[in-house]
């Protein structure tokens, strides 16, 4: 048995649940909400644009919450996470906002999640607040500083610093480009394979 | 709405579940396992004595696991924790061992827990390993270092450094002596009151 104590950190969107902004765009018909950092590399510009769009279309916090409540975790995600949590400590590290994550996290049986927050005033989304820059990497470093070994899994560019900071980083359902740029990292696509990899590394 | 992101850290034994060593002593009839740091202030001496007793009485890891599987969370604890987790991020900080906590944590729907570990060889408990000294305090400090505000609740002397390191520390079902020595801390005894206090502090 491993003499380490482990924390497994998982990205949320793309790994356990759908991309939330895209789902909101599809369900509300506001196509412009589909823009991502690939279209607008300045995150602050992107977010201010998204908040402007929400308000223009009358998408209050309660409307958004309703939309997100209609989403489901990815097929097999809830079962995978339940099995992983029965043997491992898991913390979700996500760059989404707590108000967006809430309804999906409930469907995943409330794993601990660390993310950011939207500023909401009288049901209107007025601003956003990042808890800290590069929060995924810094959380992994914090867990290591209190004696944990870490495994991190994610699918995208904003996961890479977390994957690199962890004892073991795993790509999960990553786009081809991310895999090619990080060919030294194992890339998995199936929950059973991810569970086996984590179990193997922590055995 | 609070502009902070909060993590609530809770002690396990005495707050959500019974004192595990005492329960093991009662269920196995090995009365000497009831000794605590009040009887033997040197924790290492106490633990080596406990491990010796376990082995002398044939209490293997699987026997202990069976015994602990027969325990239940305190009345109302599971419901309290479920309600708290529906709105807050919660991490259990406990000085117990992961093998002891496991069956009880499962009954609490798998909140994240940070604790210590027993060294087990061929089903025999041979040693123990603290993840780090004063781990409760250091975990709270780590959460604060990554941008969280913190509320901590616990019942005993080993919780005080955590309570003092948090933004808000609450005593829960603490013995009279602990309350008297820390009369500046709010002392609560009821889960509804604890939930109200946490909700009020984070509103």
Coordinates of C-alpha atoms in Angstrom, one line a residue:
Chain A
X1 CA 0.0 0.0 0.0
X2 CA 1.2 3.5 -0.8
X3 CA 2.8 5.4 2.0
X4 CA 1.6 8.6 0.6
X5 CA -1.7 10.3 1.2
X6 CA -3.2 11.4 -2.1
X7 CA -5.5 14.1 -3.3
X8 CA -6.9 13.8 -6.8
X9 CA -7.8 17.1 -8.5
X10 CA -10.1 17.1 -11.4
X11 CA -11.1 19.7 -13.9
X12 CA -14.9 20.1 -14.2
X13 CA -16.0 21.2 -17.7
X14 CA -15.1 18.8 -20.4
X15 CA -14.1 16.2 -17.8
X16 CA -17.2 15.7 -15.7
X17 CA -19.8 18.1 -17.2
X18 CA -20.4 19.9 -20.5
X19 CA -18.9 23.2 -21.3
X20 CA -21.3 25.5 -19.4
X21 CA -21.1 28.7 -21.5
X22 CA -21.7 26.7 -24.6
X23 CA -24.7 24.9 -23.1
X24 CA -26.1 28.2 -21.9
X25 CA -25.6 29.7 -25.4
X26 CA -27.4 26.7 -26.9
X27 CA -30.3 26.7 -24.5
X28 CA -30.9 30.5 -24.6
X29 CA -30.2 30.9 -28.3
X30 CA -27.6 33.6 -27.6
X31 CA -25.0 32.4 -30.1
X32 CA -22.5 35.0 -29.2
X33 CA -22.1 33.4 -25.7
X34 CA -20.3 30.6 -27.5
X35 CA -17.2 32.7 -27.9
X36 CA -14.3 31.3 -25.9
X37 CA -10.7 32.3 -25.2
X38 CA -9.9 30.9 -28.6
X39 CA -11.9 33.7 -30.1
X40 CA -11.0 36.4 -27.6
X41 CA -7.7 35.7 -25.9
X42 CA -8.2 38.5 -23.3
X43 CA -10.2 36.8 -20.6
X44 CA -11.4 40.0 -19.0
X45 CA -12.7 41.4 -22.4
X46 CA -14.4 38.0 -23.0
X47 CA -16.1 38.0 -19.6
X48 CA -17.2 41.7 -19.8
X49 CA -18.7 40.9 -23.2
X50 CA -20.5 37.8 -21.8
X51 CA -21.9 39.8 -18.9
X52 CA -23.1 42.5 -21.2
X53 CA -24.8 39.8 -23.4
X54 CA -26.5 38.2 -20.4
X55 CA -28.0 41.5 -19.3
X56 CA -29.0 42.6 -22.9
X57 CA -30.9 39.3 -23.2
X58 CA -32.5 39.5 -19.8
X59 CA -30.6 36.5 -18.6
X60 CA -30.7 37.0 -14.9
X61 CA -29.0 34.8 -12.3
X62 CA -32.3 32.9 -11.7
X63 CA -32.8 32.3 -15.5
X64 CA -29.2 31.1 -15.8
X65 CA -29.7 28.8 -12.8
X66 CA -32.8 27.4 -14.4
X67 CA -30.9 26.7 -17.6
X68 CA -28.0 25.1 -15.9
X69 CA -30.3 23.0 -13.7
X70 CA -31.5 21.4 -17.0
X71 CA -27.9 20.2 -17.8
X72 CA -26.6 16.9 -16.7
X73 CA -23.1 15.6 -16.0
X74 CA -21.4 13.7 -18.9
X75 CA -22.5 10.1 -19.4
X76 CA -20.8 8.0 -16.8
X77 CA -19.3 10.9 -14.9
X78 CA -21.4 10.6 -11.8
X79 CA -20.6 6.9 -11.5
X80 CA -16.9 7.4 -12.1
X81 CA -16.7 10.1 -9.5
X82 CA -18.7 8.0 -6.9
X83 CA -16.3 5.1 -7.4
X84 CA -13.2 7.4 -7.2
X85 CA -14.5 9.1 -4.1
X86 CA -15.1 5.7 -2.3
X87 CA -11.4 5.2 -2.2
X88 CA -9.7 8.6 -2.8
X89 CA -9.9 12.2 -1.7
X90 CA -11.1 14.3 -4.7
X91 CA -11.2 18.1 -5.1
X92 CA -12.6 19.7 -8.3
X93 CA -10.5 22.6 -9.5
X94 CA -12.5 24.6 -12.0
X95 CA -12.3 28.1 -13.6
X96 CA -16.0 28.3 -13.7
X97 CA -18.1 30.3 -11.2
X98 CA -19.7 28.8 -8.1
X99 CA -23.2 29.9 -9.2
X100 CA -22.7 28.0 -12.5
X101 CA -21.2 25.0 -10.9
X102 CA -23.8 24.6 -8.2
X103 CA -26.6 22.7 -10.0
X104 CA -24.1 20.3 -11.6
X105 CA -22.1 19.7 -8.5
X106 CA -25.4 18.8 -6.8
X107 CA -25.9 16.1 -9.4
X108 CA -22.4 14.8 -8.7
X109 CA -23.2 14.4 -5.0
X110 CA -21.4 17.5 -3.8
X111 CA -17.7 16.9 -4.2
X112 CA -15.6 19.8 -2.9
X113 CA -15.1 22.4 -5.6
X114 CA -12.8 25.4 -5.8
X115 CA -13.6 27.9 -8.5
X116 CA -14.5 31.6 -8.9
X117 CA -17.6 33.7 -8.4
X118 CA -20.0 35.9 -10.2
X119 CA -21.0 39.2 -8.5
X120 CA -24.8 39.2 -8.5
X121 CA -26.9 42.2 -7.4
X122 CA -30.7 41.9 -7.3
X123 CA -30.5 38.8 -9.5
X124 CA -28.4 40.6 -12.1
X125 CA -24.9 39.5 -12.9
X126 CA -22.8 42.6 -12.7
X127 CA -19.3 41.4 -12.4
X128 CA -17.0 38.4 -11.9
X129 CA -14.4 37.8 -9.3
X130 CA -11.4 35.4 -9.8
X131 CA -10.5 34.0 -6.4
X132 CA -6.9 34.1 -7.6
X133 CA -4.8 33.9 -10.8
X134 CA -3.7 30.4 -11.8
X135 CA -5.8 29.0 -9.0
X136 CA -5.6 25.4 -10.1
X137 CA -1.8 25.3 -9.9
X138 CA -1.8 27.2 -6.6
X139 CA -4.3 24.8 -5.1
X140 CA -2.2 21.8 -6.1
X141 CA 0.9 23.5 -4.6
X142 CA -1.1 24.2 -1.4
X143 CA -2.1 20.5 -1.1
X144 CA 1.5 19.5 -1.6
X145 CA 2.6 22.0 1.0
X146 CA 0.4 20.2 3.6
X147 CA 1.8 16.8 2.9
X148 CA -0.3 15.4 0.1
X149 CA 0.8 13.8 -3.1
X150 CA -1.3 14.8 -6.0
X151 CA -2.8 13.5 -9.2
X152 CA -4.4 16.0 -11.5
X153 CA -6.6 15.4 -14.6
X154 CA -7.9 17.9 -17.1
X155 CA -8.6 18.5 -20.7
X156 CA -7.4 21.9 -21.7
X157 CA -4.8 24.7 -21.7
X158 CA -6.0 26.1 -18.4
X159 CA -5.3 22.8 -16.8
X160 CA -1.7 22.5 -17.9
X161 CA -0.1 24.4 -15.0
X162 CA -2.1 22.2 -12.6
X163 CA -1.1 19.0 -14.4
X164 CA 2.6 20.1 -14.3
X165 CA 2.5 21.1 -10.6
X166 CA 1.0 17.7 -9.6
X167 CA 3.1 14.6 -8.9
X168 CA 1.2 13.0 -11.8
X169 CA -0.7 14.9 -14.5
X170 CA -3.2 13.1 -16.8
X171 CA -4.9 14.5 -19.9
X172 CA -8.5 13.4 -20.1
X173 CA -10.6 13.9 -23.4
X174 CA -8.1 16.6 -24.4
X175 CA -8.3 18.0 -27.9
X176 CA -5.7 16.8 -30.4
X177 CA -3.8 20.1 -30.2
X178 CA -3.4 19.8 -26.4
X179 CA -2.2 16.2 -26.7
X180 CA 0.3 17.1 -29.4
X181 CA 1.7 20.0 -27.4
X182 CA 2.0 17.8 -24.3
X183 CA 2.9 14.4 -25.7
X184 CA 4.8 13.5 -22.5
X185 CA 1.5 13.4 -20.6
X186 CA -0.7 10.3 -20.7
X187 CA -3.9 11.0 -22.6
X188 CA -7.0 9.1 -21.7
X189 CA -10.6 9.2 -23.0
X190 CA -12.5 6.7 -20.9
X191 CA -13.6 6.9 -17.3
X192 CA -12.6 3.3 -16.6
X193 CA -9.1 4.0 -17.9
X194 CA -8.9 7.1 -15.8
X195 CA -10.0 5.3 -12.7
X196 CA -7.5 2.5 -13.4
X197 CA -4.7 5.0 -14.0
X198 CA -5.4 6.8 -10.7
X199 CA -5.7 3.5 -8.8
X200 CA -2.5 2.3 -10.3
X201 CA -0.5 5.4 -9.5
X202 CA -1.7 5.5 -5.9
X203 CA -1.4 1.8 -5.1
Chain B
X1 CA -24.1 38.3 -0.7
X2 CA -20.7 37.9 0.7
X3 CA -17.9 38.7 -1.6
X4 CA -15.7 36.1 0.0
X5 CA -15.4 32.5 -1.0
X6 CA -15.6 30.3 2.0
X7 CA -14.4 26.9 3.2
X8 CA -15.9 25.4 6.3
X9 CA -13.6 23.0 8.1
X10 CA -15.1 20.6 10.6
X11 CA -13.6 18.3 13.1
X12 CA -14.9 14.7 12.8
X13 CA -14.9 12.9 16.1
X14 CA -17.2 14.5 18.7
X15 CA -18.7 16.8 16.1
X16 CA -20.1 14.4 13.4
X17 CA -19.2 10.9 14.6
X18 CA -18.5 9.2 18.0
X19 CA -15.0 9.1 19.4
X20 CA -13.6 6.2 17.4
X21 CA -11.0 4.7 19.8
X22 CA -13.6 4.7 22.6
X23 CA -16.2 3.0 20.3
X24 CA -13.6 0.4 19.3
X25 CA -12.7 -0.2 23.0
X26 CA -16.4 -0.7 23.8
X27 CA -17.1 -3.0 21.0
X28 CA -14.0 -5.2 21.4
X29 CA -14.0 -5.1 25.2
X30 CA -10.4 -4.0 25.3
X31 CA -10.9 -1.3 27.9
X32 CA -7.3 -0.1 27.8
X33 CA -8.0 1.3 24.4
X34 CA -10.1 4.0 26.1
X35 CA -7.0 5.8 27.2
X36 CA -6.6 9.2 25.6
X37 CA -4.1 12.0 25.6
X38 CA -5.7 13.0 28.9
X39 CA -4.3 9.8 30.4
X40 CA -1.1 9.7 28.4
X41 CA 0.0 13.2 27.2
X42 CA 2.7 11.8 25.0
X43 CA 0.8 11.0 21.8
X44 CA 3.5 8.7 20.4
X45 CA 3.6 6.6 23.6
X46 CA -0.2 6.5 23.5
X47 CA -0.3 5.3 19.9
X48 CA 2.4 2.7 20.3
X49 CA 0.5 1.4 23.2
X50 CA -2.7 1.2 21.2
X51 CA -1.0 -0.6 18.4
X52 CA 0.5 -3.1 20.8
X53 CA -3.0 -3.7 22.3
X54 CA -4.6 -4.2 18.9
X55 CA -2.0 -6.8 18.0
X56 CA -2.2 -8.5 21.4
X57 CA -5.9 -8.9 21.0
X58 CA -5.8 -10.0 17.4
X59 CA -7.5 -6.9 16.2
X60 CA -6.4 -6.8 12.6
X61 CA -7.3 -4.1 10.2
X62 CA -10.2 -6.1 8.8
X63 CA -11.6 -6.7 12.3
X64 CA -11.3 -3.0 13.1
X65 CA -12.9 -2.1 9.8
X66 CA -15.8 -4.4 10.7
X67 CA -16.2 -2.8 14.1
X68 CA -16.1 0.7 12.7
X69 CA -18.6 -0.2 10.0
X70 CA -21.0 -0.9 12.8
X71 CA -20.8 2.6 14.1
X72 CA -23.0 5.5 12.9
X73 CA -22.6 9.2 12.7
X74 CA -24.1 11.2 15.6
X75 CA -27.8 11.8 15.5
X76 CA -28.6 14.5 13.0
X77 CA -25.0 14.8 11.7
X78 CA -25.6 13.4 8.2
X79 CA -28.6 15.7 7.7
X80 CA -26.7 18.7 9.0
X81 CA -23.7 18.0 6.8
X82 CA -25.9 17.4 3.7
X83 CA -27.6 20.8 4.3
X84 CA -24.3 22.6 4.8
X85 CA -22.8 21.0 1.7
X86 CA -25.7 22.1 -0.4
X87 CA -24.6 25.7 0.0
X88 CA -21.0 25.6 1.3
X89 CA -17.6 24.0 0.6
X90 CA -16.8 21.7 3.5
X91 CA -13.6 19.9 4.3
X92 CA -13.2 17.6 7.3
X93 CA -10.0 18.1 9.2
X94 CA -9.4 15.2 11.6
X95 CA -6.6 13.7 13.6
X96 CA -7.9 10.2 13.1
X97 CA -6.6 7.8 10.5
X98 CA -8.0 7.3 7.0
X99 CA -8.6 3.6 7.6
X100 CA -10.7 4.5 10.7
X101 CA -12.6 7.3 9.1
X102 CA -13.5 5.5 5.8
X103 CA -16.6 3.6 6.9
X104 CA -18.0 6.7 8.7
X105 CA -17.2 9.1 5.9
X106 CA -19.1 6.8 3.6
X107 CA -22.2 7.2 5.8
X108 CA -21.7 11.0 5.6
X109 CA -21.8 10.8 1.7
X110 CA -18.1 11.2 1.2
X111 CA -17.1 14.7 2.2
X112 CA -13.5 15.5 1.6
X113 CA -11.4 14.6 4.6
X114 CA -7.8 15.3 5.5
X115 CA -6.4 13.1 8.3
X116 CA -3.5 10.7 9.0
X117 CA -2.8 7.1 8.1
X118 CA -2.1 3.8 9.8
X119 CA 0.6 1.6 8.3
X120 CA -0.9 -1.8 7.6
X121 CA 1.1 -4.9 6.6
X122 CA -0.7 -8.1 5.7
X123 CA -3.8 -6.8 7.6
X124 CA -1.8 -6.1 10.7
X125 CA -1.5 -2.5 12.0
X126 CA 2.2 -2.0 12.5
X127 CA 2.7 1.7 12.7
X128 CA 1.1 5.1 12.2
X129 CA 2.0 8.1 10.1
X130 CA 1.0 11.6 10.8
X131 CA 0.7 13.5 7.5
X132 CA 2.2 16.5 9.3
X133 CA 2.3 18.1 12.7
X134 CA -0.6 20.5 13.5
X135 CA -2.2 19.6 10.3
X136 CA -5.5 21.2 11.0
X137 CA -4.0 24.6 11.5
X138 CA -1.8 24.2 8.5
X139 CA -4.7 23.2 6.2
X140 CA -6.6 26.3 7.3
X141 CA -3.6 28.4 6.5
X142 CA -3.2 26.7 3.1
X143 CA -6.9 27.4 2.2
X144 CA -6.4 31.1 3.3
X145 CA -3.3 31.3 1.1
X146 CA -5.3 30.3 -1.9
X147 CA -7.9 33.0 -1.4
X148 CA -10.5 31.4 0.8
X149 CA -12.1 32.8 3.9
X150 CA -12.5 30.1 6.5
X151 CA -14.9 29.0 9.3
X152 CA -13.7 26.2 11.6
X153 CA -15.7 24.2 14.1
X154 CA -14.4 21.7 16.6
X155 CA -14.8 20.4 20.1
X156 CA -11.4 19.8 21.6
X157 CA -7.9 20.9 22.4
X158 CA -6.5 19.6 19.1
X159 CA -9.0 21.9 17.3
X160 CA -7.9 25.1 18.9
X161 CA -5.1 26.0 16.6
X162 CA -7.4 25.4 13.7
X163 CA -10.1 27.6 15.3
X164 CA -7.6 30.3 16.0
X165 CA -6.2 30.2 12.5
X166 CA -9.6 30.5 10.8
X167 CA -11.4 33.8 10.1
X168 CA -14.1 32.5 12.5
X169 CA -13.7 29.7 15.0
X170 CA -16.7 28.0 16.7
X171 CA -16.7 25.5 19.5
X172 CA -19.2 22.7 19.0
X173 CA -20.2 20.3 21.8
X174 CA -17.0 21.2 23.6
X175 CA -16.4 20.0 27.1
X176 CA -16.8 22.6 29.9
X177 CA -13.1 22.9 30.4
X178 CA -12.5 23.8 26.8
X179 CA -15.2 26.4 26.9
X180 CA -13.9 28.0 30.0
X181 CA -10.4 28.2 28.6
X182 CA -11.7 29.8 25.4
X183 CA -14.6 31.9 26.5
X184 CA -14.0 34.3 23.7
X185 CA -15.2 31.6 21.2
X186 CA -18.9 31.0 20.5
X187 CA -19.9 27.6 21.9
X188 CA -22.8 25.8 20.2
X189 CA -24.4 22.4 20.9
X190 CA -27.0 22.0 18.3
X191 CA -26.7 21.3 14.6
X192 CA -29.3 23.9 13.7
X193 CA -27.5 26.5 15.7
X194 CA -24.2 25.6 14.0
X195 CA -25.8 25.8 10.5
X196 CA -27.4 29.2 11.4
X197 CA -24.1 30.5 12.7
X198 CA -22.2 29.4 9.6
X199 CA -24.9 30.8 7.3
X200 CA -24.9 34.1 9.2
X201 CA -21.2 34.5 9.1
X202 CA -21.0 33.8 5.4
X203 CA -24.0 35.8 4.2

